[in-house]
């Protein structure tokens, strides 16, 4: 029997009636775009995140783009972000009209606060940290630097629903934060979805307007905006899923703790380091492995699916050749790309599967 990297069907089967009902209610009311279900989910998600306003949008990428744009970030500005992320984080900076500045990562795979200050120039307007793999970046230091240097702080929380730093939920540290509800994310729709959260009522109003063709009131377009919305079907499903999220998160943490224990004495594999002040929600369980590619082949031959998040550091992608970033500018991010391996993890993953993955890894290294 193959061990999948994630199993979205397992979650569906465990809640089939509940999720089917969520869709049926939307269809019965024909509330496909906007309306009751979207508003309700926005209120629930704001409460779950401990933030006042939630603006749902079409996906997590749009959430970043709309936020940057509505913070007035654009031409002539620089935005600092991490060298290790999914391209949404950086491509939206460019889409907004600003210049991306990449900073290397720390031992937790996140933007390194110690290297942040050196990247600040007179043109720097904002910092966009990512809570990669589900672990909060070191928000105390990052927020402190932003405050001292007068920079906007936007958190990319796409992989970090319910993660926290010093007990404070991610999404509440800066001017605004963005989430993704891509199906495989810790809170996933059955299609695309995303959200912006903020405590700033004026910013919330502007983001909502911009994502709705630049109109706060129908047909009164104050600016040219975009069309980016979470639909009623997805909102209703997400409302049905949200009450389960903290239990699912605890289950992810169970899987991670079991991997940690079973791999602790395999010197060829470094299990994820967790900052003592961060609460990790394990969107991904990423190890650093010697002979990574051979290990990945061996696991594949044993019927175990793995993945690499991400095979190339953002600044070294062809898309960023124009920035002329060197390997030595982001050494940790580049070294990680040769070593990282994402092991299967999902809330419903049985202990027996985790044990089988760990046993195959041990066998590969002769441990
Ligand atoms: C998934 C993801 C996004 C974007 O989400 P989409 O909903 O797919 O647009 C942004 N940033 C990070 C770090 C992500 O993992």
CSV table of C-alpha atoms in Angstrom, one decimal, residues 25-360:
chain,number,residue,atom,x,y,z
A,25,UNK,CA,-27.1,25.0,1.7
A,26,UNK,CA,-25.3,27.3,-0.7
A,27,UNK,CA,-27.0,25.7,-3.7
A,28,UNK,CA,-30.4,25.9,-2.1
A,29,UNK,CA,-30.0,29.6,-1.5
A,30,UNK,CA,-28.1,30.3,-4.8
A,31,UNK,CA,-25.6,32.3,-2.8
A,32,UNK,CA,-22.7,31.7,-5.1
A,33,UNK,CA,-21.0,35.1,-5.1
A,34,UNK,CA,-20.8,37.3,-2.0
A,35,UNK,CA,-23.7,37.0,0.4
A,36,UNK,CA,-24.4,35.2,3.6
A,37,UNK,CA,-21.9,32.4,3.5
A,38,UNK,CA,-19.0,34.6,2.5
A,39,UNK,CA,-19.8,37.2,5.2
A,40,UNK,CA,-20.2,34.5,7.9
A,41,UNK,CA,-16.9,32.8,7.0
A,42,UNK,CA,-15.1,36.2,7.1
A,43,UNK,CA,-16.4,36.9,10.6
A,44,UNK,CA,-15.5,33.4,11.8
A,45,UNK,CA,-12.0,33.5,10.3
A,46,UNK,CA,-11.3,36.9,11.8
A,47,UNK,CA,-12.3,35.6,15.2
A,48,UNK,CA,-10.2,32.5,14.8
A,49,UNK,CA,-7.1,34.6,13.9
A,50,UNK,CA,-7.7,37.1,16.7
A,51,UNK,CA,-7.9,40.0,14.2
A,52,UNK,CA,-10.8,42.4,13.6
A,53,UNK,CA,-11.3,42.4,9.9
A,54,UNK,CA,-11.1,39.6,7.3
A,55,UNK,CA,-11.5,40.2,3.6
A,56,UNK,CA,-11.8,37.1,1.6
A,57,UNK,CA,-10.3,37.0,-1.9
A,58,UNK,CA,-9.8,34.5,-4.7
A,59,UNK,CA,-6.5,33.0,-3.6
A,60,UNK,CA,-3.5,33.6,-1.3
A,61,UNK,CA,-1.5,35.2,-4.1
A,62,UNK,CA,-4.1,37.9,-4.7
A,63,UNK,CA,-4.3,38.5,-0.9
A,64,UNK,CA,-0.7,39.6,-0.9
A,65,UNK,CA,-1.0,41.6,-4.1
A,66,UNK,CA,-4.1,43.5,-2.9
A,67,UNK,CA,-2.5,44.2,0.5
A,68,UNK,CA,0.7,45.6,-0.9
A,69,UNK,CA,-1.2,47.7,-3.4
A,70,UNK,CA,-3.6,49.1,-0.8
A,71,UNK,CA,-0.7,49.9,1.5
A,72,UNK,CA,0.5,52.2,-1.3
A,73,UNK,CA,3.6,50.1,-2.1
A,74,UNK,CA,4.7,50.5,-5.7
A,75,UNK,CA,7.1,52.0,-8.1
A,76,UNK,CA,10.4,53.1,-6.5
A,77,UNK,CA,9.9,51.1,-3.3
A,78,UNK,CA,11.7,48.0,-2.1
A,79,UNK,CA,10.1,45.2,-0.2
A,80,UNK,CA,12.3,42.7,1.7
A,81,UNK,CA,11.3,39.1,1.8
A,82,UNK,CA,12.8,35.6,2.4
A,83,UNK,CA,14.9,33.7,-0.1
A,84,UNK,CA,12.9,30.5,0.7
A,85,UNK,CA,9.2,30.5,-0.2
A,86,UNK,CA,6.7,29.8,-2.9
A,87,UNK,CA,6.9,32.4,-5.7
A,88,UNK,CA,3.6,34.1,-4.7
A,89,UNK,CA,5.5,35.9,-1.9
A,90,UNK,CA,7.9,37.6,-4.3
A,91,UNK,CA,6.0,37.8,-7.6
A,92,UNK,CA,3.3,39.9,-6.0
A,93,UNK,CA,5.9,42.5,-4.8
A,94,UNK,CA,6.9,42.9,-8.4
A,95,UNK,CA,3.2,43.0,-9.6
A,96,UNK,CA,2.6,45.8,-7.2
A,97,UNK,CA,5.4,47.7,-8.9
A,98,UNK,CA,8.0,47.5,-6.2
A,99,UNK,CA,11.5,45.8,-6.2
A,100,UNK,CA,12.0,42.5,-4.4
A,101,UNK,CA,15.0,42.3,-2.0
A,102,UNK,CA,15.8,38.7,-0.8
A,103,UNK,CA,17.2,37.9,2.6
A,104,UNK,CA,18.7,34.6,3.6
A,105,UNK,CA,17.0,32.2,6.1
A,106,UNK,CA,17.9,31.2,9.6
A,107,UNK,CA,18.1,27.7,11.1
A,108,UNK,CA,14.3,27.5,11.1
A,109,UNK,CA,14.0,28.0,7.3
A,110,UNK,CA,12.6,31.6,7.9
A,111,UNK,CA,13.7,35.1,7.1
A,112,UNK,CA,16.7,35.7,9.3
A,113,UNK,CA,16.2,38.8,11.5
A,114,UNK,CA,19.9,39.1,12.0
A,115,UNK,CA,20.3,39.7,8.2
A,116,UNK,CA,17.3,41.9,7.8
A,117,UNK,CA,18.7,45.2,9.0
A,118,UNK,CA,21.6,45.0,6.5
A,119,UNK,CA,19.2,44.7,3.6
A,120,UNK,CA,17.3,48.0,4.5
A,121,UNK,CA,18.0,50.9,2.2
A,122,UNK,CA,16.4,54.4,2.0
A,123,UNK,CA,13.9,52.9,-0.5
A,124,UNK,CA,12.8,50.0,1.7
A,125,UNK,CA,9.1,50.4,2.5
A,126,UNK,CA,8.0,47.0,3.8
A,127,UNK,CA,9.0,43.6,5.1
A,128,UNK,CA,7.2,40.5,4.1
A,129,UNK,CA,8.1,37.5,6.2
A,130,UNK,CA,6.7,34.0,5.6
A,131,UNK,CA,5.9,31.5,8.3
A,132,UNK,CA,7.4,28.8,6.2
A,133,UNK,CA,6.2,25.2,6.6
A,134,UNK,CA,3.9,26.3,9.5
A,135,UNK,CA,6.5,27.7,11.8
A,136,UNK,CA,6.2,31.4,12.8
A,137,UNK,CA,9.2,33.5,11.8
A,138,UNK,CA,11.0,35.3,14.7
A,139,UNK,CA,8.3,38.0,14.9
A,140,UNK,CA,9.6,39.7,18.0
A,141,UNK,CA,12.9,40.8,16.3
A,142,UNK,CA,11.3,41.3,12.9
A,143,UNK,CA,8.5,43.5,14.3
A,144,UNK,CA,10.9,45.4,16.4
A,145,UNK,CA,13.2,46.2,13.4
A,146,UNK,CA,10.1,47.3,11.4
A,147,UNK,CA,8.9,49.6,14.2
A,148,UNK,CA,12.4,51.2,14.7
A,149,UNK,CA,12.9,51.7,11.0
A,150,UNK,CA,9.4,52.8,10.1
A,151,UNK,CA,8.7,49.9,7.8
A,152,UNK,CA,5.4,48.2,7.0
A,153,UNK,CA,5.1,44.6,8.1
A,154,UNK,CA,2.9,42.1,6.2
A,155,UNK,CA,2.9,38.5,7.2
A,156,UNK,CA,2.5,35.7,4.6
A,157,UNK,CA,0.5,33.1,6.7
A,158,UNK,CA,-0.4,30.9,3.7
A,159,UNK,CA,1.2,27.9,5.5
A,160,UNK,CA,0.6,28.8,9.1
A,161,UNK,CA,-3.1,28.8,10.1
A,162,UNK,CA,-3.2,28.9,13.9
A,163,UNK,CA,0.6,29.1,14.3
A,164,UNK,CA,1.9,31.5,17.0
A,165,UNK,CA,4.9,33.3,18.3
A,166,UNK,CA,5.2,33.9,22.0
A,167,UNK,CA,1.7,32.6,22.2
A,168,UNK,CA,0.4,35.3,19.9
A,169,UNK,CA,-1.3,34.1,16.7
A,170,UNK,CA,0.5,34.8,13.4
A,171,UNK,CA,-1.4,37.4,11.4
A,172,UNK,CA,-1.6,39.9,14.2
A,173,UNK,CA,1.9,41.2,14.2
A,174,UNK,CA,1.9,43.7,11.3
A,175,UNK,CA,-0.3,46.0,9.4
A,176,UNK,CA,-1.9,43.0,7.7
A,177,UNK,CA,-1.5,39.3,7.0
A,178,UNK,CA,-2.5,37.0,4.2
A,179,UNK,CA,-3.8,33.5,4.1
A,180,UNK,CA,-4.3,30.8,1.4
A,181,UNK,CA,-7.1,28.2,1.4
A,182,UNK,CA,-5.5,26.2,-1.4
A,183,UNK,CA,-6.8,22.6,-1.0
A,184,UNK,CA,-3.6,21.2,0.5
A,185,UNK,CA,-3.1,24.1,3.0
A,186,UNK,CA,-3.9,23.4,6.7
A,187,UNK,CA,-7.3,25.0,6.1
A,188,UNK,CA,-8.1,24.1,2.6
A,189,UNK,CA,-11.1,24.8,0.2
A,190,UNK,CA,-12.1,22.5,-2.6
A,191,UNK,CA,-10.7,25.0,-5.1
A,192,UNK,CA,-8.9,28.3,-4.7
A,193,UNK,CA,-9.4,30.8,-1.8
A,194,UNK,CA,-7.5,33.3,0.2
A,195,UNK,CA,-8.0,36.1,2.8
A,196,UNK,CA,-6.5,39.3,4.1
A,197,UNK,CA,-6.7,40.0,7.9
A,198,UNK,CA,-6.0,43.3,9.5
A,199,UNK,CA,-6.9,45.4,12.6
A,200,UNK,CA,-6.9,48.5,10.4
A,201,UNK,CA,-10.5,49.3,9.4
A,202,UNK,CA,-9.4,51.8,6.7
A,203,UNK,CA,-7.0,49.3,5.1
A,204,UNK,CA,-9.7,46.6,5.3
A,205,UNK,CA,-12.2,48.9,3.5
A,206,UNK,CA,-9.7,49.7,0.8
A,207,UNK,CA,-8.7,46.1,0.2
A,208,UNK,CA,-12.4,45.1,0.0
A,209,UNK,CA,-13.0,47.8,-2.5
A,210,UNK,CA,-9.9,47.0,-4.7
A,211,UNK,CA,-10.7,43.3,-4.8
A,212,UNK,CA,-14.2,44.2,-6.0
A,213,UNK,CA,-13.4,46.1,-9.2
A,214,UNK,CA,-12.5,49.2,-7.1
A,215,UNK,CA,-16.1,49.7,-6.0
A,216,UNK,CA,-17.3,49.9,-2.4
A,217,UNK,CA,-20.8,50.5,-3.7
A,218,UNK,CA,-22.0,48.7,-6.8
A,219,UNK,CA,-21.3,50.7,-10.0
A,220,UNK,CA,-19.3,53.4,-8.2
A,221,UNK,CA,-15.8,52.5,-9.1
A,222,UNK,CA,-13.4,54.8,-7.2
A,223,UNK,CA,-10.4,53.2,-8.9
A,224,UNK,CA,-9.7,50.4,-11.3
A,225,UNK,CA,-9.4,47.3,-9.2
A,226,UNK,CA,-9.4,43.6,-9.8
A,227,UNK,CA,-12.0,40.8,-9.5
A,228,UNK,CA,-10.8,38.5,-6.7
A,229,UNK,CA,-13.4,36.7,-4.6
A,230,UNK,CA,-13.9,33.7,-2.5
A,231,UNK,CA,-17.1,32.0,-3.7
A,232,UNK,CA,-20.0,31.0,-1.6
A,233,UNK,CA,-19.4,27.2,-2.0
A,234,UNK,CA,-15.8,27.6,-0.8
A,235,UNK,CA,-16.8,29.9,2.1
A,236,UNK,CA,-19.5,27.5,3.3
A,237,UNK,CA,-17.1,24.6,3.2
A,238,UNK,CA,-14.4,26.6,5.0
A,239,UNK,CA,-17.0,27.5,7.7
A,240,UNK,CA,-17.7,23.8,8.1
A,241,UNK,CA,-14.0,23.0,8.4
A,242,UNK,CA,-12.9,25.8,10.7
A,243,UNK,CA,-14.2,24.2,13.9
A,244,UNK,CA,-12.1,21.2,13.2
A,245,UNK,CA,-8.9,23.1,12.5
A,246,UNK,CA,-7.4,23.1,16.0
A,247,UNK,CA,-7.9,19.3,16.3
A,248,UNK,CA,-6.4,18.8,12.8
A,249,UNK,CA,-3.5,20.9,13.9
A,250,UNK,CA,-3.0,18.8,17.0
A,251,UNK,CA,-3.0,15.7,14.8
A,252,UNK,CA,-0.3,17.2,12.5
A,253,UNK,CA,1.7,17.9,15.6
A,254,UNK,CA,1.3,14.3,16.7
A,255,UNK,CA,2.7,13.1,13.4
A,256,UNK,CA,5.6,15.5,13.6
A,257,UNK,CA,6.4,14.5,17.2
A,258,UNK,CA,6.4,10.8,16.2
A,259,UNK,CA,8.8,11.5,13.2
A,260,UNK,CA,11.0,13.6,15.6
A,261,UNK,CA,11.2,10.6,18.0
A,262,UNK,CA,11.8,7.9,15.4
A,263,UNK,CA,14.4,9.9,13.5
A,264,UNK,CA,16.2,11.4,16.5
A,265,UNK,CA,19.1,9.0,16.4
A,266,UNK,CA,19.6,9.0,12.6
A,267,UNK,CA,22.6,11.4,12.2
A,268,UNK,CA,22.2,11.6,8.5
A,269,UNK,CA,18.8,13.3,8.9
A,270,UNK,CA,18.2,16.6,10.7
A,271,UNK,CA,14.6,16.8,11.9
A,272,UNK,CA,13.0,20.3,11.8
A,273,UNK,CA,14.4,22.7,14.4
A,274,UNK,CA,11.6,24.5,16.3
A,275,UNK,CA,12.3,27.9,17.9
A,276,UNK,CA,11.2,27.5,21.6
A,277,UNK,CA,9.0,30.6,21.3
A,278,UNK,CA,7.2,29.4,18.1
A,279,UNK,CA,4.2,27.2,17.8
A,280,UNK,CA,4.7,25.1,14.7
A,281,UNK,CA,1.6,23.9,12.9
A,282,UNK,CA,3.5,21.6,10.5
A,283,UNK,CA,1.9,22.4,7.2
A,284,UNK,CA,5.0,20.5,6.0
A,285,UNK,CA,7.4,18.3,7.9
A,286,UNK,CA,10.8,19.1,6.2
A,287,UNK,CA,14.0,17.3,7.1
A,288,UNK,CA,17.5,18.0,5.9
A,289,UNK,CA,18.9,14.7,4.6
A,290,UNK,CA,22.3,13.5,3.4
A,291,UNK,CA,22.2,12.0,-0.1
A,292,UNK,CA,18.7,13.5,-0.3
A,293,UNK,CA,18.0,12.5,-3.9
A,294,UNK,CA,19.0,8.8,-3.4
A,295,UNK,CA,16.9,8.7,-0.2
A,296,UNK,CA,13.9,10.1,-2.1
A,297,UNK,CA,14.3,7.4,-4.8
A,298,UNK,CA,14.5,4.7,-2.2
A,299,UNK,CA,11.4,6.0,-0.5
A,300,UNK,CA,9.6,6.1,-3.8
A,301,UNK,CA,10.6,2.5,-4.5
A,302,UNK,CA,9.2,1.6,-1.1
A,303,UNK,CA,5.8,3.2,-2.1
A,304,UNK,CA,6.3,6.4,0.0
A,305,UNK,CA,5.5,9.8,-1.7
A,306,UNK,CA,7.7,12.8,-0.7
A,307,UNK,CA,8.2,16.3,-2.1
A,308,UNK,CA,10.7,19.1,-2.2
A,309,UNK,CA,9.6,22.6,-1.0
A,310,UNK,CA,11.2,24.2,-2.9
A,311,UNK,CA,13.9,22.8,-5.3
A,312,UNK,CA,15.3,26.3,-6.1
A,313,UNK,CA,15.8,29.3,-3.8
A,314,UNK,CA,13.7,32.1,-5.1
A,315,UNK,CA,16.5,34.5,-6.0
A,316,UNK,CA,18.2,31.7,-8.1
A,317,UNK,CA,15.1,31.1,-10.3
A,318,UNK,CA,15.3,32.2,-13.9
A,319,UNK,CA,12.5,34.7,-13.1
A,320,UNK,CA,15.0,36.6,-10.8
A,321,UNK,CA,18.1,36.5,-13.0
A,322,UNK,CA,17.7,40.2,-13.5
A,323,UNK,CA,18.5,40.7,-9.8
A,324,UNK,CA,21.9,39.1,-10.2
A,325,UNK,CA,21.8,37.5,-6.7
A,326,UNK,CA,24.7,35.2,-6.0
A,327,UNK,CA,24.8,31.9,-4.2
A,328,UNK,CA,26.9,33.5,-1.5
A,329,UNK,CA,24.3,36.2,-0.9
A,330,UNK,CA,21.8,33.5,0.3
A,331,UNK,CA,24.0,30.6,1.4
A,332,UNK,CA,21.6,28.9,3.8
A,333,UNK,CA,18.7,29.0,1.4
A,334,UNK,CA,20.8,27.5,-1.4
A,335,UNK,CA,22.4,24.8,0.8
A,336,UNK,CA,18.9,23.8,2.0
A,337,UNK,CA,17.7,23.2,-1.6
A,338,UNK,CA,20.1,20.3,-1.9
A,339,UNK,CA,19.1,18.7,1.5
A,340,UNK,CA,15.4,19.4,2.2
A,341,UNK,CA,12.8,16.7,1.9
A,342,UNK,CA,9.2,17.0,2.8
A,343,UNK,CA,7.9,13.8,4.4
A,344,UNK,CA,4.2,12.8,4.2
A,345,UNK,CA,2.1,14.6,6.8
A,346,UNK,CA,-1.7,15.1,7.2
A,347,UNK,CA,-4.0,15.0,10.2
A,348,UNK,CA,-5.5,11.6,9.4
A,349,UNK,CA,-2.1,9.9,8.8
A,350,UNK,CA,-2.0,6.8,11.0
A,351,UNK,CA,1.0,6.2,13.3
A,352,UNK,CA,1.7,3.0,11.4
A,353,UNK,CA,2.4,5.0,8.2
A,354,UNK,CA,4.7,7.4,10.1
A,355,UNK,CA,6.5,4.3,11.5
A,356,UNK,CA,6.8,2.8,8.0
A,357,UNK,CA,8.3,6.0,6.6
A,358,UNK,CA,10.8,6.2,9.5
A,359,UNK,CA,11.7,2.6,9.2
A,360,UNK,CA,12.5,3.0,5.4
